[in-house]
XYZ file of C-alpha atoms in Angstrom:
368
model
C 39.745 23.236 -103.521
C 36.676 24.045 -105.424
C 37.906 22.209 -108.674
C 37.722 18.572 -106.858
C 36.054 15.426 -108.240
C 32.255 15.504 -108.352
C 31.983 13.293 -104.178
C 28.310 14.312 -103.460
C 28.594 14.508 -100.278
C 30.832 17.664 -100.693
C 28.944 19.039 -103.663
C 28.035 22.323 -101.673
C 26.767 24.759 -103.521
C 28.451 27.649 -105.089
C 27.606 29.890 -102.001
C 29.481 27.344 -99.968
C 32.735 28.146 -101.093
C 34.835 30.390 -99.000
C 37.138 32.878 -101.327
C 41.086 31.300 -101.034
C 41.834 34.975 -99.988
C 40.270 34.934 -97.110
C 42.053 31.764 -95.978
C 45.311 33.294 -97.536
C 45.492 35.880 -95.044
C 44.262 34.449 -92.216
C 47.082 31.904 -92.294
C 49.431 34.846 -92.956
C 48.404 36.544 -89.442
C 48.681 33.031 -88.102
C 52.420 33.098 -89.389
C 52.849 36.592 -88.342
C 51.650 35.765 -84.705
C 54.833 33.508 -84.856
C 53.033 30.303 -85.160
C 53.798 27.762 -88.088
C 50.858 28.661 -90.193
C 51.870 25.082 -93.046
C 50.482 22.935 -89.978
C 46.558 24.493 -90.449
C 46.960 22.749 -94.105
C 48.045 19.241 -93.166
C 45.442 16.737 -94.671
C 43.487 19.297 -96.993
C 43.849 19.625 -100.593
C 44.869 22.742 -101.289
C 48.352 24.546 -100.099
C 49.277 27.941 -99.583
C 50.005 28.331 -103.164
C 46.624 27.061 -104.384
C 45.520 30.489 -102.631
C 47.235 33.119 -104.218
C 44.911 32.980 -107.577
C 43.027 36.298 -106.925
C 39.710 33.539 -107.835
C 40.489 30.688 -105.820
C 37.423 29.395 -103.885
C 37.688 26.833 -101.126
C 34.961 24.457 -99.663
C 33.164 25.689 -96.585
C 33.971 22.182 -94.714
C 38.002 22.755 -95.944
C 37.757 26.592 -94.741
C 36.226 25.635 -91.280
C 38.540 23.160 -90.490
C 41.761 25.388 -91.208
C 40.399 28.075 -89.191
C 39.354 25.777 -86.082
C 42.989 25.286 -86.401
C 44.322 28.783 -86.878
C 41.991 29.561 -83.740
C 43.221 27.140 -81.992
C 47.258 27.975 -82.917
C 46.807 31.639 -82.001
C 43.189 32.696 -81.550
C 44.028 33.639 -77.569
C 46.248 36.356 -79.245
C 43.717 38.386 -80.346
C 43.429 36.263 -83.864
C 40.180 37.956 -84.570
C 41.195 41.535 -84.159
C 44.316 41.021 -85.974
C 42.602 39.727 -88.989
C 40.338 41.884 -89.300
C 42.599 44.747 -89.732
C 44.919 42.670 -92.439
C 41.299 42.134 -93.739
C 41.306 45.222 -96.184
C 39.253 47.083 -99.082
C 40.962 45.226 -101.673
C 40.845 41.604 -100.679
C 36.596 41.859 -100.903
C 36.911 42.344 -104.532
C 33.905 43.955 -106.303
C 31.680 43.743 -103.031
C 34.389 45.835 -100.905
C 34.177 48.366 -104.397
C 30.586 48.684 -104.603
C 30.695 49.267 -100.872
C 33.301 52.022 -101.356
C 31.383 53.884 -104.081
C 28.152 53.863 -102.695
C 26.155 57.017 -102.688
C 25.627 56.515 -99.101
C 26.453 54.550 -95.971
C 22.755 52.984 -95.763
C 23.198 51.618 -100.053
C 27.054 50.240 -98.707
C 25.189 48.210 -95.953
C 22.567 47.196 -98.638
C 25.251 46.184 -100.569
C 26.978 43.915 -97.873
C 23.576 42.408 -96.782
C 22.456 40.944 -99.797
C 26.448 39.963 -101.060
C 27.458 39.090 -97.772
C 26.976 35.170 -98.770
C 29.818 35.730 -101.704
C 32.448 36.097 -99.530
C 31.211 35.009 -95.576
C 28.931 32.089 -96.588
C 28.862 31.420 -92.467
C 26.845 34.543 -91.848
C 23.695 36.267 -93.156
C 22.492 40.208 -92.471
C 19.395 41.186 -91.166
C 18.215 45.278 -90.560
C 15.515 46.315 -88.603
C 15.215 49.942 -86.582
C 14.458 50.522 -83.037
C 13.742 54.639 -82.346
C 16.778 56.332 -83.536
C 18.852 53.221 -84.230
C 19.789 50.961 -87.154
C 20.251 47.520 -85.805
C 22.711 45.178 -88.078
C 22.495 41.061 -87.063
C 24.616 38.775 -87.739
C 22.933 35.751 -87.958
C 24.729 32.153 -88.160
C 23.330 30.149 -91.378
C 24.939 26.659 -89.899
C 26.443 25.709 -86.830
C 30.007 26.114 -86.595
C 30.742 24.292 -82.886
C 33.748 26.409 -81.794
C 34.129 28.608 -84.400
C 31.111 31.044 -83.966
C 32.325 34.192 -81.649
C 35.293 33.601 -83.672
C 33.314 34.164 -86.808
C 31.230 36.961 -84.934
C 34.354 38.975 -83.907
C 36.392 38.850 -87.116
C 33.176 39.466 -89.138
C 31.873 42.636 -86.971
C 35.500 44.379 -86.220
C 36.064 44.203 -90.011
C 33.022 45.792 -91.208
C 33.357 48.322 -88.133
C 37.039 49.051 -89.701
C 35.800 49.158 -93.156
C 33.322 51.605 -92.321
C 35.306 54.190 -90.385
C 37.728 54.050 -93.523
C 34.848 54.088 -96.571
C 33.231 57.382 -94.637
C 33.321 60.643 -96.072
C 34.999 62.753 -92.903
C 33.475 65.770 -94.092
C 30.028 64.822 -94.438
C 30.066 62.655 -91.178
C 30.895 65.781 -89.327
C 28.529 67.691 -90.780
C 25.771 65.228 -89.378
C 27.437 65.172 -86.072
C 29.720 61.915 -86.537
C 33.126 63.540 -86.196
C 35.337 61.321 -84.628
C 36.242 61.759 -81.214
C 39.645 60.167 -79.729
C 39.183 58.008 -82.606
C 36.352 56.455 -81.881
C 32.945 56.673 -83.935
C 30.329 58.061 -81.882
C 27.050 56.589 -81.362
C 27.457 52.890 -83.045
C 28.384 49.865 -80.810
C 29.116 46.345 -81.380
C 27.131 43.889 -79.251
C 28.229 39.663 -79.323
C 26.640 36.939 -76.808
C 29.810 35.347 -75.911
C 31.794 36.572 -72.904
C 34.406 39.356 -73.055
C 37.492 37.894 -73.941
C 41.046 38.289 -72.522
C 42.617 39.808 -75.504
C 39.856 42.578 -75.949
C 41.144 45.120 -74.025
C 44.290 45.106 -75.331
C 42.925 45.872 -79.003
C 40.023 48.303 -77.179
C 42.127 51.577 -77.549
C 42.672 50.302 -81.468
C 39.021 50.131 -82.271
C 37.173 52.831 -83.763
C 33.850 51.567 -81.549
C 32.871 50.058 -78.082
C 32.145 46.299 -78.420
C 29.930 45.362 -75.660
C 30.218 41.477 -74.964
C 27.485 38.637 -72.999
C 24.720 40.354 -75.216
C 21.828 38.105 -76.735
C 22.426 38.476 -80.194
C 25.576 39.798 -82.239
C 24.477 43.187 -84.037
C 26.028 46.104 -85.339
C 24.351 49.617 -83.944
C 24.428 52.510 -85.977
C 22.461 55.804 -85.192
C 19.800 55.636 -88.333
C 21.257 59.231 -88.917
C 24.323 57.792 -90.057
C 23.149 55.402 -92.676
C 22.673 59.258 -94.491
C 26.458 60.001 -94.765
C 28.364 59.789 -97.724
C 31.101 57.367 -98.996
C 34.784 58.687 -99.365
C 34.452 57.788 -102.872
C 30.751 58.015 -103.860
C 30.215 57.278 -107.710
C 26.784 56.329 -108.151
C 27.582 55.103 -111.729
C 30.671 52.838 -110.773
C 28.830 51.460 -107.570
C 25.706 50.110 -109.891
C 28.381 48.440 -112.212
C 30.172 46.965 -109.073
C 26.936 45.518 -107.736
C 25.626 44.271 -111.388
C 29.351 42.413 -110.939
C 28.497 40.727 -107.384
C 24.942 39.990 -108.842
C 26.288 38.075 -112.067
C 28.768 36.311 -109.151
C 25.919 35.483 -107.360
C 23.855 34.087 -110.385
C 27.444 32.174 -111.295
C 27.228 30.683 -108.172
C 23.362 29.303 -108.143
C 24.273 28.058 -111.813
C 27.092 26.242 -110.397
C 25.258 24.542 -107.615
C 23.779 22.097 -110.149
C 20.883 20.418 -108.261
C 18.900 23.407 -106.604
C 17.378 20.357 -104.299
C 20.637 18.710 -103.204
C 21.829 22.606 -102.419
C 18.777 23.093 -100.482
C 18.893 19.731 -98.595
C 22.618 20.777 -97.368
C 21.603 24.064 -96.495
C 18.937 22.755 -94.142
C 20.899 19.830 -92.695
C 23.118 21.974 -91.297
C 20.864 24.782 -89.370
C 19.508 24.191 -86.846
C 15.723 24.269 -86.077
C 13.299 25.705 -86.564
C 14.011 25.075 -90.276
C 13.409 28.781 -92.441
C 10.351 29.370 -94.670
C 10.288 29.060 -98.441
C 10.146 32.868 -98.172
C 13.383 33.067 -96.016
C 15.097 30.339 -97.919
C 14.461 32.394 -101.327
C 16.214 35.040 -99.796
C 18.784 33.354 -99.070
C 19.475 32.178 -103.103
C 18.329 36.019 -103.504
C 15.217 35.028 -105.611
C 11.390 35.326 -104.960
C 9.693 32.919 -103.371
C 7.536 32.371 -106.677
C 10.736 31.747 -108.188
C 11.992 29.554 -106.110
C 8.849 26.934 -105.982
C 8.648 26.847 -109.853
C 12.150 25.843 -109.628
C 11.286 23.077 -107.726
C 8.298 22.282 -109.326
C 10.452 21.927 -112.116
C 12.362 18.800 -110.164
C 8.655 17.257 -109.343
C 9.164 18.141 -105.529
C 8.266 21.340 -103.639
C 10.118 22.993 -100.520
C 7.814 21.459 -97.733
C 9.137 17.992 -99.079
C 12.372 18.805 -98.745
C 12.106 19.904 -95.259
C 9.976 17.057 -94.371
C 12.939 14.699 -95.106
C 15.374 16.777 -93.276
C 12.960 16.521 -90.456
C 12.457 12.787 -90.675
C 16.160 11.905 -91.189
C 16.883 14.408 -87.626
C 14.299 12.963 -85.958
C 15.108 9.241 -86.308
C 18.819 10.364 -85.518
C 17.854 11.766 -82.497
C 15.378 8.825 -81.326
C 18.196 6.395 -82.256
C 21.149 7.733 -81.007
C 20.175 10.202 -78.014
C 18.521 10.334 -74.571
C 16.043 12.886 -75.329
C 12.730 12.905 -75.162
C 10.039 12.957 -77.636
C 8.933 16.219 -76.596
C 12.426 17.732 -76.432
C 13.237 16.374 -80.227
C 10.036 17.895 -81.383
C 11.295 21.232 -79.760
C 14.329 20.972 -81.070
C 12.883 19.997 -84.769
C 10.974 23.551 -84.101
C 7.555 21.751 -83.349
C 5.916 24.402 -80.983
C 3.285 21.397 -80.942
C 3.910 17.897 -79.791
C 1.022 16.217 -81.373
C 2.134 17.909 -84.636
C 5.350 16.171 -84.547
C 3.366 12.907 -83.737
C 1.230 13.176 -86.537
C 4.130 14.006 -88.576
C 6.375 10.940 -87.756
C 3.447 8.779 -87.489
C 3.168 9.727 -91.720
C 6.906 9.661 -92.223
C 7.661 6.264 -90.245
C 4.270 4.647 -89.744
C 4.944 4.521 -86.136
C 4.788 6.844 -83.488
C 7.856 8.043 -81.934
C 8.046 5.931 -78.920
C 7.382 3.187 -80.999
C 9.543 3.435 -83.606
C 12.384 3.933 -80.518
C 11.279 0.674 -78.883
C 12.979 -1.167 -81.795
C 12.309 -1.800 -85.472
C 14.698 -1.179 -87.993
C 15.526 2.542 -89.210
C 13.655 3.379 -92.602
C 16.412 4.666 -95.226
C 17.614 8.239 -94.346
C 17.082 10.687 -97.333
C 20.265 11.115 -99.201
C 19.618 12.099 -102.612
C 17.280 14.569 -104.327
C-alpha cells in the first residue's frame, strides 16, 4: 500500500498510485470467474481487506503485478469485458460524478481527459477531429509488457459503457443517436492488438463495434455527439465535482515530494522519444512556465533531467545489448546519429563505440 516506508526506489509519485477499488473489483471478477482470486495477492503488502477503505491507493508496480496475475488466472475469459461492466458510476468517485453531471457529453470527456491520471495512471487522453469525427486516444504513459491490450480493452469498453448509461436518451435522439438494437450508432472502438477469442462472445453485449489490428487504440465519436446532454446535467454540481478531482490532483503533486525524482521515474519508464517540457507539464496539469520555475527552484531544469535518463539508457543498452549505435540512438529518439554522438561524447567523454570497447561504466543517475 501507499502508506509504506519511505524505499526510494518506490517513491512514485502521487499519480502513481492506482485507487484500491479498482484492484478490489478486479479480483472480485477474478473470484467470480471461479478462479481463487487470494493467489493474485501472495507476496504484496496489502490484502483484500486493505482495499475496502473507499481511499485506499495502491502502488502502480503492486497494481501491475496483481493484474498480470488476474490476466493471467482468467483473462482468456473475457477478463476485460467482464470488468468493465462491474466497473460502475460509483466506484470512479468524484471523476465518474463530474462526468455524470456534465452539461454535455464533449465537458464529460473533458473531464475524463484531464482526470484520467487519478484513477488510470497507465493511460493518458488525447482529442483531435478528423471531418465529422471526434477521435479519443488512448495513449500508454509506460510500458506495461503484457498488460497493455489488457489495459486498452478494460479502459475503452468501460468508458464506452459509461457513456451509453450517462446519455440523456431524449436528447441523443433528437440529434439522431437513438439507439438501434442496442448499439450506439456512429462511434467505434479501434485497438492494435488482434481480435481476441472471447470478443465475440461479449459482441452482442456491447453498446459499439470494436474493430481490432488497428494502429492506435481510439475511441470514435461522431463530433455531433459530443453536443448531447448528460442524464443528469447540473452545471453547478459538475463544477464542484471537478474543483474536487482538481484539489485530488493538486493532493497528489504535493504528495510526490521531489518534483525531480517524480519526473526522473516518469521518464525512465516511457519509452523514447522522451516528451517535451510542454507535454510533460501537461501531464502534472501545469504550464510549462510553471513547471521550469519549479525546477529552477531545485537548481536543475527539464533538459537535465532527460539528459540523465538518456545517458543512464544509453550506457545500458551499449553494455548489456547487441544493438547498434545507430539503433540505440533511434531508440533514445535521436532522428540524428551524430546528435547522439555528440551527446554521449559530453555525457561519457567517449564516443559510443568506444566507451563499448571497454572502460568502466560512469555512475548511473539515481538521485535528484
Amino acid at each position: 500500500m501507499s502508506a509504506t516506508g519511505p524505499d526510494k526506489e518506490r517513491q512514485m509519485l502521487g499519480l502513481f498510485l492506482v485507487p484500491g477499488a479498482y484492484l478490489r473489483v478486479l479480483a472480485e471478477t477474478v473470484r467470480q470467474l471461479g478462479y481463487n482470486d487470494r493467489v493474485l495477492y501472495e507476496g504484496l503488502d496489502f490484502t483484500p481487506e486493505d482495499l475496502k477503505s473507499n481511499d485506499s491507493r495502491v502502488f502502480v508496480t503492486d497494481a501491475i503485478i496483481l493484474a498480470k496475475r488476474a490476466v493471467n488466472l482468467a483473462g482468456q475469459d473475457g477478463l476485460s469485458f467482464m470488468l468493465a461492466r462491474e466497473l460502475r458510476l460509483t466506484i470512479h468517485g468524484t471523476l465518474g460524478f463530474a462526468a455524470l453531471t456534465s452539461p454535455t457529453f464533449a465537458d464529460a470527456l473533458d473531464s475524463v481527459r484531464r482526470y484520467l491520471h487519478l484513477r488510470v495512471p497507465f493511460l493518458s487522453m488525447s482529442q483531435s477531429e478528423a471531418g465529422d469525427q471526434v477521435l479519443v486516444k488512448l495513449c500508454t504513459e509506460f510500458e506495461v509488457p503484457g498488460l497493455y491490450p489488457f489495459l486498452a480493452e478494460t479502459v475503452s469498453a468501460t468508458l464506452i459503457l459509461l457513456t451509453e448509461q450517462l446519455l440523456d436518451r431524449e436528447d441523443a435522439a433528437k440529434h439522431g443517436f437513438a439507439l438501434e438494437d442496442g448499439k450506439l450508432p456512429g462511434v467505434t472502438v479501434r485497438l492494435s492488438a488482434p481480435e481476441p477469442p472471447w470478443y465475440q462472445r461479449f459482441a452482442d453485449q456491447l453498446p459499439v463495434r470494436f474493430e481490432y489490428g488497428q494502429p492506435d487504440e481510439m475511441m470514435v465519436f461522431p463530433r455531433e455527439l459530443l453536443e448531447v446532454r448528460m442524464r443528469l446535467a447540473d452545471a453547478e454540481a459538475s463544477r464542484m465535482a471537478r474543483d474536487q478531482c482538481e484539489f485530488e490532483l493538486q493532493k497528489a503533486l504535493k504528495e510526490q515530494g521531489d518534483i525531480v525524482l517524480a519526473i526522473r521515474n516518469m521518464l525512465r519508464m516511457m519509452p523514447g522519444p522522451l516528451p517535451s517540457l510542454e507535454a510533460m507539464a501537461e501531464r502534472f496539469c501545469v504550464s510549462s512556465r510553471t513547471l521550469k520555475r519549479r525546477l529552477a527552484d531545485r537548481d536543475t531544469s527539464y533538459r537535465e533531467i532527460v539528459e540523465s535518463v538518456l545517458k543512464d539508457r544509453a550506457i545500458q543498452l551499449l553494455r548489456y545489448t547487441n544493438q547498434s549505435v545507430s539503433e540505440i540512438a533511434y531508440e533514445l529518439g535521436y532522428a540524428d546519429l551524430s546528435n547522439f554522438s555528440r551527446a554521449f561524447r559530453k555525457w561519457t567523454g567517449k564516443s559510443a563505440s568506444e566507451f563499448r570497447e571497454g572502460g568502466p561504466d560512469p555512475a548511473p543517475e539515481v538521485g535528484p
